Short mmCIF file of N, CA and C in Angstrom, two decimals:
data_model
loop_
_atom_site.label_atom_id
_atom_site.label_comp_id
_atom_site.label_asym_id
_atom_site.label_seq_id
_atom_site.Cartn_x
_atom_site.Cartn_y
_atom_site.Cartn_z
N MET W 1 -7.45 -41.76 -34.57
CA MET W 1 -7.91 -41.09 -33.36
C MET W 1 -6.71 -40.86 -32.45
N GLY W 2 -6.58 -39.64 -31.94
CA GLY W 2 -5.47 -39.30 -31.06
C GLY W 2 -5.63 -39.90 -29.68
N ARG W 3 -4.52 -39.97 -28.99
CA ARG W 3 -4.56 -40.48 -27.62
C ARG W 3 -5.21 -39.44 -26.71
N PRO W 4 -5.90 -39.90 -25.66
CA PRO W 4 -6.49 -38.95 -24.73
C PRO W 4 -5.40 -38.18 -23.98
N ARG W 5 -5.68 -36.96 -23.67
CA ARG W 5 -4.72 -36.14 -22.93
C ARG W 5 -4.59 -36.65 -21.51
N LYS W 6 -3.35 -36.59 -21.02
CA LYS W 6 -3.08 -37.05 -19.66
C LYS W 6 -2.68 -35.88 -18.77
N PHE W 7 -3.26 -34.73 -19.05
CA PHE W 7 -2.97 -33.56 -18.25
C PHE W 7 -4.22 -32.71 -18.14
N SER W 8 -4.26 -31.91 -17.10
CA SER W 8 -5.36 -30.98 -16.91
C SER W 8 -5.05 -29.71 -17.69
N GLU W 9 -5.90 -29.39 -18.63
CA GLU W 9 -5.69 -28.20 -19.45
C GLU W 9 -5.62 -26.95 -18.58
N GLN W 10 -6.50 -26.84 -17.60
CA GLN W 10 -6.51 -25.65 -16.74
C GLN W 10 -5.23 -25.56 -15.90
N ASP W 11 -4.71 -26.70 -15.44
CA ASP W 11 -3.45 -26.69 -14.69
C ASP W 11 -2.30 -26.22 -15.58
N VAL W 12 -2.28 -26.70 -16.81
CA VAL W 12 -1.24 -26.30 -17.75
C VAL W 12 -1.34 -24.81 -18.04
N LEU W 13 -2.54 -24.32 -18.27
CA LEU W 13 -2.72 -22.90 -18.56
C LEU W 13 -2.31 -22.03 -17.37
N ALA W 14 -2.62 -22.48 -16.16
CA ALA W 14 -2.21 -21.73 -14.97
C ALA W 14 -0.69 -21.68 -14.86
N THR W 15 -0.03 -22.79 -15.14
CA THR W 15 1.43 -22.84 -15.10
C THR W 15 2.04 -21.94 -16.17
N VAL W 16 1.47 -21.99 -17.37
CA VAL W 16 1.95 -21.16 -18.46
C VAL W 16 1.76 -19.67 -18.13
N ARG W 17 0.62 -19.34 -17.54
CA ARG W 17 0.37 -17.95 -17.15
C ARG W 17 1.41 -17.48 -16.14
N ARG W 18 1.72 -18.31 -15.15
CA ARG W 18 2.75 -17.95 -14.16
C ARG W 18 4.10 -17.73 -14.83
N GLN W 19 4.44 -18.62 -15.78
CA GLN W 19 5.73 -18.50 -16.46
C GLN W 19 5.81 -17.20 -17.26
N PHE W 20 4.78 -16.92 -18.05
CA PHE W 20 4.78 -15.67 -18.82
C PHE W 20 4.80 -14.46 -17.88
N ASN W 21 4.10 -14.57 -16.78
CA ASN W 21 4.03 -13.46 -15.84
C ASN W 21 5.39 -13.20 -15.19
N GLU W 22 6.13 -14.26 -14.93
CA GLU W 22 7.43 -14.13 -14.28
C GLU W 22 8.51 -13.63 -15.24
N THR W 23 8.50 -14.13 -16.47
CA THR W 23 9.61 -13.84 -17.38
C THR W 23 9.21 -13.04 -18.62
N GLY W 24 7.93 -12.70 -18.75
CA GLY W 24 7.47 -11.94 -19.90
C GLY W 24 7.33 -12.80 -21.14
N TYR W 25 6.71 -12.24 -22.15
CA TYR W 25 6.51 -12.98 -23.39
C TYR W 25 7.85 -13.25 -24.08
N HIS W 26 8.63 -12.20 -24.30
CA HIS W 26 9.89 -12.36 -25.02
C HIS W 26 10.92 -13.13 -24.20
N GLY W 27 10.83 -13.07 -22.89
CA GLY W 27 11.78 -13.77 -22.03
C GLY W 27 11.42 -15.22 -21.78
N THR W 28 10.34 -15.69 -22.38
CA THR W 28 9.88 -17.06 -22.19
C THR W 28 10.01 -17.83 -23.50
N SER W 29 10.75 -18.90 -23.45
CA SER W 29 10.89 -19.75 -24.65
C SER W 29 9.92 -20.92 -24.55
N VAL W 30 9.73 -21.60 -25.66
CA VAL W 30 8.90 -22.80 -25.66
C VAL W 30 9.56 -23.86 -24.76
N ASP W 31 10.89 -23.90 -24.73
CA ASP W 31 11.59 -24.80 -23.82
C ASP W 31 11.23 -24.49 -22.36
N ASP W 32 11.16 -23.20 -22.02
CA ASP W 32 10.76 -22.81 -20.67
C ASP W 32 9.36 -23.31 -20.35
N LEU W 33 8.45 -23.16 -21.30
CA LEU W 33 7.07 -23.60 -21.09
C LEU W 33 7.00 -25.12 -20.97
N SER W 34 7.81 -25.80 -21.75
CA SER W 34 7.86 -27.26 -21.69
C SER W 34 8.36 -27.73 -20.32
N ARG W 35 9.45 -27.10 -19.85
CA ARG W 35 9.98 -27.45 -18.52
C ARG W 35 8.96 -27.16 -17.42
N ALA W 36 8.34 -26.00 -17.49
CA ALA W 36 7.40 -25.60 -16.43
C ALA W 36 6.18 -26.51 -16.36
N THR W 37 5.69 -26.93 -17.52
CA THR W 37 4.47 -27.74 -17.56
C THR W 37 4.73 -29.23 -17.51
N GLY W 38 5.96 -29.64 -17.84
CA GLY W 38 6.27 -31.06 -17.91
C GLY W 38 5.79 -31.70 -19.20
N LEU W 39 5.35 -30.88 -20.14
CA LEU W 39 4.88 -31.40 -21.43
C LEU W 39 5.94 -31.17 -22.50
N SER W 40 5.99 -32.07 -23.45
CA SER W 40 6.91 -31.89 -24.56
C SER W 40 6.44 -30.73 -25.43
N LYS W 41 7.37 -30.22 -26.25
CA LYS W 41 6.98 -29.15 -27.16
C LYS W 41 5.85 -29.60 -28.08
N GLY W 42 5.95 -30.83 -28.54
CA GLY W 42 4.92 -31.37 -29.43
C GLY W 42 3.55 -31.41 -28.77
N SER W 43 3.52 -31.79 -27.50
CA SER W 43 2.24 -31.82 -26.78
C SER W 43 1.69 -30.41 -26.59
N LEU W 44 2.57 -29.47 -26.28
CA LEU W 44 2.12 -28.09 -26.14
C LEU W 44 1.55 -27.56 -27.44
N TYR W 45 2.30 -27.76 -28.55
CA TYR W 45 1.82 -27.29 -29.84
C TYR W 45 0.53 -27.98 -30.24
N GLY W 46 0.46 -29.30 -29.99
CA GLY W 46 -0.73 -30.06 -30.36
C GLY W 46 -1.97 -29.62 -29.60
N ALA W 47 -1.79 -29.28 -28.34
CA ALA W 47 -2.94 -28.91 -27.50
C ALA W 47 -3.30 -27.43 -27.59
N PHE W 48 -2.29 -26.57 -27.77
CA PHE W 48 -2.54 -25.14 -27.63
C PHE W 48 -2.07 -24.29 -28.80
N GLY W 49 -1.36 -24.86 -29.74
CA GLY W 49 -0.81 -24.06 -30.84
C GLY W 49 0.56 -23.53 -30.46
N ASP W 50 1.02 -22.54 -31.21
CA ASP W 50 2.36 -22.01 -30.97
C ASP W 50 2.39 -21.10 -29.74
N LYS W 51 3.55 -20.58 -29.44
CA LYS W 51 3.74 -19.74 -28.26
C LYS W 51 2.80 -18.54 -28.28
N GLU W 52 2.66 -17.89 -29.43
CA GLU W 52 1.80 -16.72 -29.51
C GLU W 52 0.34 -17.08 -29.25
N ALA W 53 -0.12 -18.18 -29.84
CA ALA W 53 -1.51 -18.61 -29.62
C ALA W 53 -1.75 -18.94 -28.15
N LEU W 54 -0.78 -19.57 -27.53
CA LEU W 54 -0.89 -19.91 -26.11
C LEU W 54 -0.95 -18.64 -25.27
N PHE W 55 -0.09 -17.68 -25.58
CA PHE W 55 -0.11 -16.43 -24.84
C PHE W 55 -1.44 -15.71 -25.04
N GLN W 56 -1.90 -15.64 -26.28
CA GLN W 56 -3.18 -14.98 -26.57
C GLN W 56 -4.31 -15.60 -25.74
N ARG W 57 -4.28 -16.91 -25.62
CA ARG W 57 -5.34 -17.58 -24.87
C ARG W 57 -5.29 -17.22 -23.39
N ILE W 58 -4.12 -17.30 -22.78
CA ILE W 58 -4.06 -17.00 -21.35
C ILE W 58 -4.29 -15.51 -21.11
N PHE W 59 -3.88 -14.66 -22.04
CA PHE W 59 -4.11 -13.23 -21.89
C PHE W 59 -5.60 -12.92 -21.98
N GLU W 60 -6.29 -13.53 -22.92
CA GLU W 60 -7.73 -13.32 -23.04
C GLU W 60 -8.44 -13.78 -21.78
N GLU W 61 -8.07 -14.94 -21.24
CA GLU W 61 -8.69 -15.42 -20.01
C GLU W 61 -8.41 -14.46 -18.85
N TYR W 62 -7.18 -13.96 -18.78
CA TYR W 62 -6.83 -13.02 -17.71
C TYR W 62 -7.67 -11.75 -17.83
N CYS W 63 -7.79 -11.23 -19.04
CA CYS W 63 -8.57 -10.00 -19.24
C CYS W 63 -10.06 -10.24 -18.95
N ALA W 64 -10.58 -11.40 -19.34
CA ALA W 64 -11.99 -11.71 -19.04
C ALA W 64 -12.21 -11.75 -17.53
N ASN W 65 -11.26 -12.33 -16.79
CA ASN W 65 -11.36 -12.34 -15.32
C ASN W 65 -11.28 -10.93 -14.76
N SER W 66 -10.43 -10.10 -15.34
CA SER W 66 -10.33 -8.70 -14.93
C SER W 66 -11.66 -7.98 -15.15
N ASP W 67 -12.28 -8.23 -16.30
CA ASP W 67 -13.58 -7.62 -16.61
C ASP W 67 -14.63 -8.04 -15.57
N GLU W 68 -14.63 -9.32 -15.22
CA GLU W 68 -15.58 -9.82 -14.22
C GLU W 68 -15.32 -9.19 -12.86
N GLY W 69 -14.05 -9.06 -12.49
CA GLY W 69 -13.70 -8.44 -11.22
C GLY W 69 -14.14 -6.99 -11.17
N ALA W 70 -14.01 -6.29 -12.30
CA ALA W 70 -14.44 -4.89 -12.36
C ALA W 70 -15.95 -4.79 -12.16
N ALA W 71 -16.70 -5.72 -12.72
CA ALA W 71 -18.15 -5.72 -12.54
C ALA W 71 -18.51 -6.00 -11.09
N THR W 72 -17.76 -6.86 -10.44
CA THR W 72 -18.01 -7.20 -9.03
C THR W 72 -17.82 -5.98 -8.13
N LEU W 73 -16.88 -5.10 -8.49
CA LEU W 73 -16.66 -3.88 -7.71
C LEU W 73 -17.93 -3.04 -7.57
N LEU W 74 -18.80 -3.12 -8.57
CA LEU W 74 -19.99 -2.28 -8.59
C LEU W 74 -21.10 -2.82 -7.70
N GLU W 75 -20.96 -4.05 -7.24
CA GLU W 75 -22.01 -4.66 -6.44
C GLU W 75 -21.96 -4.14 -5.01
N GLY W 76 -23.11 -3.72 -4.53
CA GLY W 76 -23.20 -3.25 -3.16
C GLY W 76 -23.90 -1.91 -3.09
N PRO W 77 -24.23 -1.50 -1.88
CA PRO W 77 -24.94 -0.22 -1.70
C PRO W 77 -24.09 0.97 -2.13
N GLU W 78 -24.76 1.97 -2.68
CA GLU W 78 -24.06 3.17 -3.14
C GLU W 78 -23.32 3.86 -2.01
N ASP W 79 -23.86 3.82 -0.80
CA ASP W 79 -23.21 4.52 0.30
C ASP W 79 -21.93 3.82 0.77
N GLN W 80 -21.62 2.68 0.16
CA GLN W 80 -20.37 1.98 0.47
C GLN W 80 -19.39 1.98 -0.71
N ALA W 81 -19.68 2.78 -1.72
CA ALA W 81 -18.84 2.81 -2.93
C ALA W 81 -17.40 3.21 -2.62
N LEU W 82 -17.21 4.25 -1.80
CA LEU W 82 -15.84 4.66 -1.47
C LEU W 82 -15.12 3.57 -0.67
N ASP W 83 -15.86 2.88 0.19
CA ASP W 83 -15.25 1.79 0.95
C ASP W 83 -14.79 0.68 0.02
N ARG W 84 -15.60 0.39 -1.02
CA ARG W 84 -15.20 -0.65 -1.98
C ARG W 84 -13.96 -0.22 -2.76
N LEU W 85 -13.90 1.06 -3.13
CA LEU W 85 -12.71 1.56 -3.82
C LEU W 85 -11.48 1.48 -2.92
N ARG W 86 -11.64 1.87 -1.66
CA ARG W 86 -10.53 1.82 -0.71
C ARG W 86 -10.05 0.36 -0.54
N LYS W 87 -10.99 -0.54 -0.41
CA LYS W 87 -10.64 -1.95 -0.25
C LYS W 87 -9.91 -2.47 -1.49
N TRP W 88 -10.35 -2.04 -2.66
CA TRP W 88 -9.70 -2.47 -3.91
C TRP W 88 -8.26 -1.98 -3.95
N LEU W 89 -8.03 -0.76 -3.51
CA LEU W 89 -6.67 -0.22 -3.51
C LEU W 89 -5.77 -0.89 -2.48
N THR W 90 -6.35 -1.38 -1.40
CA THR W 90 -5.53 -1.96 -0.33
C THR W 90 -5.62 -3.48 -0.27
N ALA W 91 -6.32 -4.10 -1.21
CA ALA W 91 -6.49 -5.56 -1.18
C ALA W 91 -5.14 -6.26 -1.20
N PRO W 92 -4.92 -7.17 -0.26
CA PRO W 92 -3.62 -7.84 -0.16
C PRO W 92 -3.21 -8.56 -1.45
N ASP W 93 -4.17 -9.16 -2.17
CA ASP W 93 -3.78 -9.90 -3.37
C ASP W 93 -3.35 -8.98 -4.52
N ASN W 94 -3.63 -7.70 -4.41
CA ASN W 94 -3.17 -6.76 -5.44
C ASN W 94 -1.74 -6.30 -5.21
N HIS W 95 -1.23 -6.48 -3.99
CA HIS W 95 0.05 -5.84 -3.66
C HIS W 95 0.97 -6.78 -2.87
N THR W 96 1.05 -8.02 -3.30
CA THR W 96 1.93 -8.95 -2.62
C THR W 96 3.17 -9.19 -3.47
N GLY W 97 3.93 -10.19 -3.13
CA GLY W 97 5.13 -10.51 -3.88
C GLY W 97 4.87 -11.26 -5.17
N ARG W 98 3.62 -11.40 -5.56
CA ARG W 98 3.32 -12.13 -6.79
C ARG W 98 3.91 -11.40 -7.98
N PRO W 99 3.99 -12.05 -9.11
CA PRO W 99 4.63 -11.43 -10.27
C PRO W 99 3.97 -10.15 -10.75
N GLY W 100 2.77 -9.88 -10.37
CA GLY W 100 2.10 -8.66 -10.80
C GLY W 100 1.01 -8.93 -11.80
N CYS W 101 0.46 -7.89 -12.31
CA CYS W 101 -0.69 -7.96 -13.21
C CYS W 101 -0.25 -8.29 -14.63
N LEU W 102 -0.76 -9.37 -15.16
CA LEU W 102 -0.42 -9.76 -16.53
C LEU W 102 -0.92 -8.72 -17.53
N LEU W 103 -2.04 -8.08 -17.23
CA LEU W 103 -2.55 -7.03 -18.10
C LEU W 103 -1.55 -5.90 -18.22
N ALA W 104 -1.04 -5.43 -17.09
CA ALA W 104 -0.05 -4.34 -17.10
C ALA W 104 1.24 -4.77 -17.78
N LYS W 105 1.69 -5.98 -17.48
CA LYS W 105 2.95 -6.46 -18.07
C LYS W 105 2.84 -6.63 -19.58
N ALA W 106 1.77 -7.26 -20.02
CA ALA W 106 1.62 -7.50 -21.46
C ALA W 106 1.44 -6.19 -22.22
N THR W 107 0.72 -5.26 -21.62
CA THR W 107 0.54 -3.96 -22.26
C THR W 107 1.89 -3.27 -22.45
N ALA W 108 2.68 -3.26 -21.38
CA ALA W 108 3.99 -2.60 -21.46
C ALA W 108 4.92 -3.29 -22.46
N GLU W 109 4.89 -4.61 -22.48
CA GLU W 109 5.83 -5.35 -23.31
C GLU W 109 5.38 -5.48 -24.76
N LEU W 110 4.07 -5.66 -25.00
CA LEU W 110 3.64 -6.10 -26.32
C LEU W 110 2.70 -5.16 -27.08
N ALA W 111 2.05 -4.22 -26.40
CA ALA W 111 1.02 -3.43 -27.08
C ALA W 111 1.56 -2.64 -28.26
N SER W 112 2.81 -2.21 -28.19
CA SER W 112 3.36 -1.43 -29.29
C SER W 112 3.70 -2.27 -30.52
N GLU W 113 3.73 -3.59 -30.36
CA GLU W 113 4.10 -4.45 -31.49
C GLU W 113 3.04 -5.47 -31.86
N ASN W 114 1.98 -5.60 -31.06
CA ASN W 114 0.98 -6.63 -31.31
C ASN W 114 -0.40 -5.98 -31.21
N ASP W 115 -1.05 -5.84 -32.37
CA ASP W 115 -2.35 -5.15 -32.40
C ASP W 115 -3.41 -5.87 -31.58
N ALA W 116 -3.40 -7.20 -31.56
CA ALA W 116 -4.40 -7.94 -30.79
C ALA W 116 -4.24 -7.67 -29.29
N ILE W 117 -3.00 -7.66 -28.83
CA ILE W 117 -2.74 -7.38 -27.41
C ILE W 117 -3.13 -5.93 -27.11
N ALA W 118 -2.77 -5.01 -27.97
CA ALA W 118 -3.11 -3.59 -27.77
C ALA W 118 -4.62 -3.40 -27.68
N THR W 119 -5.35 -4.04 -28.58
CA THR W 119 -6.81 -3.91 -28.61
C THR W 119 -7.44 -4.49 -27.35
N ARG W 120 -6.98 -5.70 -26.95
CA ARG W 120 -7.57 -6.34 -25.76
C ARG W 120 -7.18 -5.59 -24.49
N SER W 121 -5.95 -5.08 -24.43
CA SER W 121 -5.51 -4.30 -23.27
C SER W 121 -6.38 -3.06 -23.11
N LEU W 122 -6.57 -2.35 -24.21
CA LEU W 122 -7.38 -1.14 -24.16
C LEU W 122 -8.79 -1.46 -23.69
N ALA W 123 -9.37 -2.52 -24.22
CA ALA W 123 -10.73 -2.91 -23.81
C ALA W 123 -10.79 -3.22 -22.32
N ALA W 124 -9.80 -3.93 -21.81
CA ALA W 124 -9.79 -4.27 -20.38
C ALA W 124 -9.63 -3.02 -19.52
N TYR W 125 -8.76 -2.12 -19.93
CA TYR W 125 -8.58 -0.88 -19.17
C TYR W 125 -9.83 -0.01 -19.24
N GLU W 126 -10.51 -0.01 -20.37
CA GLU W 126 -11.74 0.77 -20.47
C GLU W 126 -12.81 0.23 -19.53
N VAL W 127 -12.88 -1.09 -19.37
CA VAL W 127 -13.82 -1.69 -18.42
C VAL W 127 -13.47 -1.25 -17.00
N LEU W 128 -12.18 -1.31 -16.66
CA LEU W 128 -11.76 -0.88 -15.33
C LEU W 128 -12.05 0.60 -15.10
N LEU W 129 -11.73 1.43 -16.09
CA LEU W 129 -12.01 2.87 -15.97
C LEU W 129 -13.50 3.13 -15.78
N ASP W 130 -14.33 2.42 -16.54
CA ASP W 130 -15.77 2.61 -16.44
C ASP W 130 -16.28 2.18 -15.07
N SER W 131 -15.76 1.09 -14.54
CA SER W 131 -16.18 0.65 -13.20
C SER W 131 -15.78 1.67 -12.14
N CYS W 132 -14.57 2.19 -12.24
CA CYS W 132 -14.13 3.21 -11.29
C CYS W 132 -14.99 4.47 -11.40
N ARG W 133 -15.31 4.87 -12.62
CA ARG W 133 -16.19 6.03 -12.82
C ARG W 133 -17.55 5.79 -12.18
N GLN W 134 -18.12 4.60 -12.41
CA GLN W 134 -19.43 4.29 -11.84
C GLN W 134 -19.39 4.28 -10.32
N LEU W 135 -18.31 3.80 -9.75
CA LEU W 135 -18.20 3.81 -8.29
C LEU W 135 -18.12 5.24 -7.76
N VAL W 136 -17.39 6.10 -8.45
CA VAL W 136 -17.35 7.51 -8.05
C VAL W 136 -18.75 8.11 -8.16
N GLU W 137 -19.47 7.80 -9.22
CA GLU W 137 -20.84 8.31 -9.37
C GLU W 137 -21.75 7.81 -8.25
N GLN W 138 -21.57 6.54 -7.87
CA GLN W 138 -22.35 6.02 -6.74
C GLN W 138 -22.04 6.82 -5.48
N ALA W 139 -20.75 7.08 -5.24
CA ALA W 139 -20.35 7.85 -4.07
C ALA W 139 -20.89 9.28 -4.14
N GLN W 140 -20.97 9.84 -5.34
CA GLN W 140 -21.55 11.17 -5.50
C GLN W 140 -23.03 11.16 -5.12
N ARG W 141 -23.76 10.17 -5.61
CA ARG W 141 -25.19 10.08 -5.29
C ARG W 141 -25.41 9.86 -3.80
N ALA W 142 -24.47 9.18 -3.15
CA ALA W 142 -24.56 8.93 -1.71
C ALA W 142 -24.13 10.14 -0.88
N GLY W 143 -23.62 11.17 -1.55
CA GLY W 143 -23.20 12.37 -0.84
C GLY W 143 -21.79 12.30 -0.27
N HIS W 144 -20.98 11.37 -0.76
CA HIS W 144 -19.62 11.20 -0.23
C HIS W 144 -18.55 11.87 -1.10
N VAL W 145 -18.91 12.23 -2.33
CA VAL W 145 -18.00 12.90 -3.26
C VAL W 145 -18.76 14.07 -3.86
N ASP W 146 -18.09 15.18 -4.07
CA ASP W 146 -18.69 16.38 -4.64
C ASP W 146 -19.43 16.01 -5.93
N PRO W 147 -20.73 16.28 -5.99
CA PRO W 147 -21.50 15.92 -7.19
C PRO W 147 -21.06 16.68 -8.44
N ALA W 148 -20.37 17.81 -8.27
CA ALA W 148 -19.91 18.59 -9.42
C ALA W 148 -18.56 18.09 -9.94
N ALA W 149 -17.92 17.18 -9.22
CA ALA W 149 -16.59 16.68 -9.63
C ALA W 149 -16.72 15.82 -10.89
N ASP W 150 -15.66 15.76 -11.65
CA ASP W 150 -15.60 14.97 -12.89
C ASP W 150 -15.39 13.50 -12.51
N ALA W 151 -16.47 12.73 -12.53
CA ALA W 151 -16.42 11.32 -12.09
C ALA W 151 -15.47 10.50 -12.97
N GLU W 152 -15.42 10.81 -14.25
CA GLU W 152 -14.54 10.07 -15.15
C GLU W 152 -13.07 10.30 -14.79
N ALA W 153 -12.73 11.55 -14.54
CA ALA W 153 -11.34 11.87 -14.18
C ALA W 153 -10.98 11.26 -12.82
N LEU W 154 -11.90 11.33 -11.86
CA LEU W 154 -11.62 10.75 -10.54
C LEU W 154 -11.50 9.22 -10.63
N GLY W 155 -12.32 8.60 -11.46
CA GLY W 155 -12.20 7.16 -11.69
C GLY W 155 -10.84 6.82 -12.27
N GLY W 156 -10.38 7.65 -13.20
CA GLY W 156 -9.04 7.46 -13.79
C GLY W 156 -7.95 7.62 -12.75
N LEU W 157 -8.13 8.57 -11.84
CA LEU W 157 -7.16 8.76 -10.76
C LEU W 157 -7.07 7.50 -9.88
N ILE W 158 -8.23 6.91 -9.59
CA ILE W 158 -8.25 5.71 -8.75
C ILE W 158 -7.55 4.55 -9.48
N LEU W 159 -7.87 4.35 -10.76
CA LEU W 159 -7.23 3.26 -11.50
C LEU W 159 -5.72 3.48 -11.61
N THR W 160 -5.32 4.70 -11.86
CA THR W 160 -3.89 5.00 -11.95
C THR W 160 -3.20 4.76 -10.61
N THR W 161 -3.86 5.10 -9.53
CA THR W 161 -3.31 4.84 -8.21
C THR W 161 -3.17 3.34 -7.98
N HIS W 162 -4.17 2.59 -8.38
CA HIS W 162 -4.13 1.12 -8.23
C HIS W 162 -2.93 0.53 -8.94
N ARG W 163 -2.73 0.95 -10.19
CA ARG W 163 -1.61 0.42 -10.97
C ARG W 163 -0.27 0.88 -10.38
N GLY W 164 -0.23 2.10 -9.92
CA GLY W 164 1.00 2.60 -9.29
C GLY W 164 1.33 1.86 -8.01
N LEU W 165 0.31 1.56 -7.21
CA LEU W 165 0.53 0.82 -5.96
C LEU W 165 1.07 -0.58 -6.25
N GLU W 166 0.58 -1.18 -7.31
CA GLU W 166 1.11 -2.49 -7.68
C GLU W 166 2.59 -2.39 -8.04
N ALA W 167 2.96 -1.37 -8.77
CA ALA W 167 4.38 -1.18 -9.14
C ALA W 167 5.22 -0.94 -7.89
N LEU W 168 4.71 -0.16 -6.95
CA LEU W 168 5.44 0.08 -5.70
C LEU W 168 5.63 -1.22 -4.92
N ALA W 169 4.60 -2.05 -4.91
CA ALA W 169 4.71 -3.33 -4.22
C ALA W 169 5.80 -4.19 -4.85
N LYS W 170 5.83 -4.22 -6.19
CA LYS W 170 6.86 -5.00 -6.88
C LYS W 170 8.25 -4.48 -6.56
N ALA W 171 8.35 -3.17 -6.31
CA ALA W 171 9.65 -2.57 -5.99
C ALA W 171 10.04 -2.80 -4.53
N GLY W 172 9.11 -3.32 -3.73
CA GLY W 172 9.41 -3.62 -2.34
C GLY W 172 8.95 -2.60 -1.33
N VAL W 173 8.14 -1.62 -1.76
CA VAL W 173 7.61 -0.63 -0.82
C VAL W 173 6.66 -1.36 0.14
N ASP W 174 6.81 -1.10 1.44
CA ASP W 174 6.06 -1.84 2.45
C ASP W 174 4.56 -1.54 2.39
N ALA W 175 3.78 -2.48 2.91
CA ALA W 175 2.32 -2.39 2.87
C ALA W 175 1.80 -1.17 3.62
N LYS W 176 2.42 -0.82 4.74
CA LYS W 176 1.96 0.33 5.52
C LYS W 176 2.02 1.61 4.68
N THR W 177 3.12 1.80 3.99
CA THR W 177 3.27 2.97 3.12
C THR W 177 2.26 2.95 1.99
N ARG W 178 2.10 1.80 1.35
CA ARG W 178 1.14 1.69 0.25
C ARG W 178 -0.28 1.96 0.72
N ASN W 179 -0.62 1.45 1.89
CA ASN W 179 -1.98 1.68 2.40
C ASN W 179 -2.21 3.14 2.75
N ARG W 180 -1.18 3.84 3.24
CA ARG W 180 -1.31 5.28 3.49
C ARG W 180 -1.57 6.02 2.18
N ILE W 181 -0.90 5.61 1.12
CA ILE W 181 -1.11 6.22 -0.19
C ILE W 181 -2.54 5.94 -0.67
N ALA W 182 -2.98 4.71 -0.52
CA ALA W 182 -4.35 4.35 -0.93
C ALA W 182 -5.37 5.18 -0.17
N ASP W 183 -5.18 5.29 1.14
CA ASP W 183 -6.10 6.10 1.95
C ASP W 183 -6.08 7.56 1.50
N ALA W 184 -4.90 8.09 1.22
CA ALA W 184 -4.80 9.48 0.77
C ALA W 184 -5.53 9.69 -0.55
N ALA W 185 -5.45 8.71 -1.44
CA ALA W 185 -6.13 8.83 -2.73
C ALA W 185 -7.64 8.89 -2.53
N ILE W 186 -8.17 8.01 -1.70
CA ILE W 186 -9.62 8.01 -1.46
C ILE W 186 -10.03 9.27 -0.69
N ASP W 187 -9.25 9.61 0.34
CA ASP W 187 -9.58 10.80 1.13
C ASP W 187 -9.55 12.07 0.28
N SER W 188 -8.71 12.09 -0.75
CA SER W 188 -8.60 13.29 -1.59
C SER W 188 -9.83 13.53 -2.45
N ILE W 189 -10.61 12.49 -2.70
CA ILE W 189 -11.82 12.68 -3.51
C ILE W 189 -13.09 12.74 -2.65
N ALA W 190 -12.97 12.37 -1.38
CA ALA W 190 -14.13 12.32 -0.50
C ALA W 190 -14.44 13.71 0.08
N LEU W 191 -15.71 13.96 0.24
CA LEU W 191 -16.12 15.18 0.94
C LEU W 191 -15.79 15.03 2.41
N PRO W 192 -15.44 16.11 3.09
CA PRO W 192 -15.16 16.01 4.53
C PRO W 192 -16.37 15.51 5.29
N VAL W 193 -16.13 14.67 6.26
CA VAL W 193 -17.22 14.16 7.09
C VAL W 193 -17.62 15.25 8.06
N SER W 194 -18.94 15.57 8.08
CA SER W 194 -19.37 16.65 8.97
C SER W 194 -19.88 16.10 10.29
#
């Protein structure tokens, strides 16, 4: 019988996620993970498997949380759909000095070489795209967006703006500028207020 673990699995996974997010998959060694978590390589392997298995686990958890967040965006009255989209684009936790979105980073770094990452990335982005489309449709039904507009394309525009704003934040573009861009994106799809 093995010895009981003397660490919190969730704390270790959170630390590992931060490390991968800061230095990327290829830029993170098992030694880096060992230093960051305070666990020996043997303990890491014993508890979580190799580096790839550990990354797959934290990536899946991150994507599942992203999926849940996308579903949460849909909650609320239809006449507030544009407000929810605007808030999502300007949310402080989306555009701070944090390392950025692990979904975006992993997709850029690994999707071309890792079929599992490519498949999960695509699924997560499809969930986000669908949520944005549904929010645009809600706004259309509420009379805030032209009902003849292509809701799928407008949803894609919103998601693309969100990802672009995150990149601008990482580059150091100030919040005031980013929020003006977010407002312009929402205002560009909204019908004029009469």
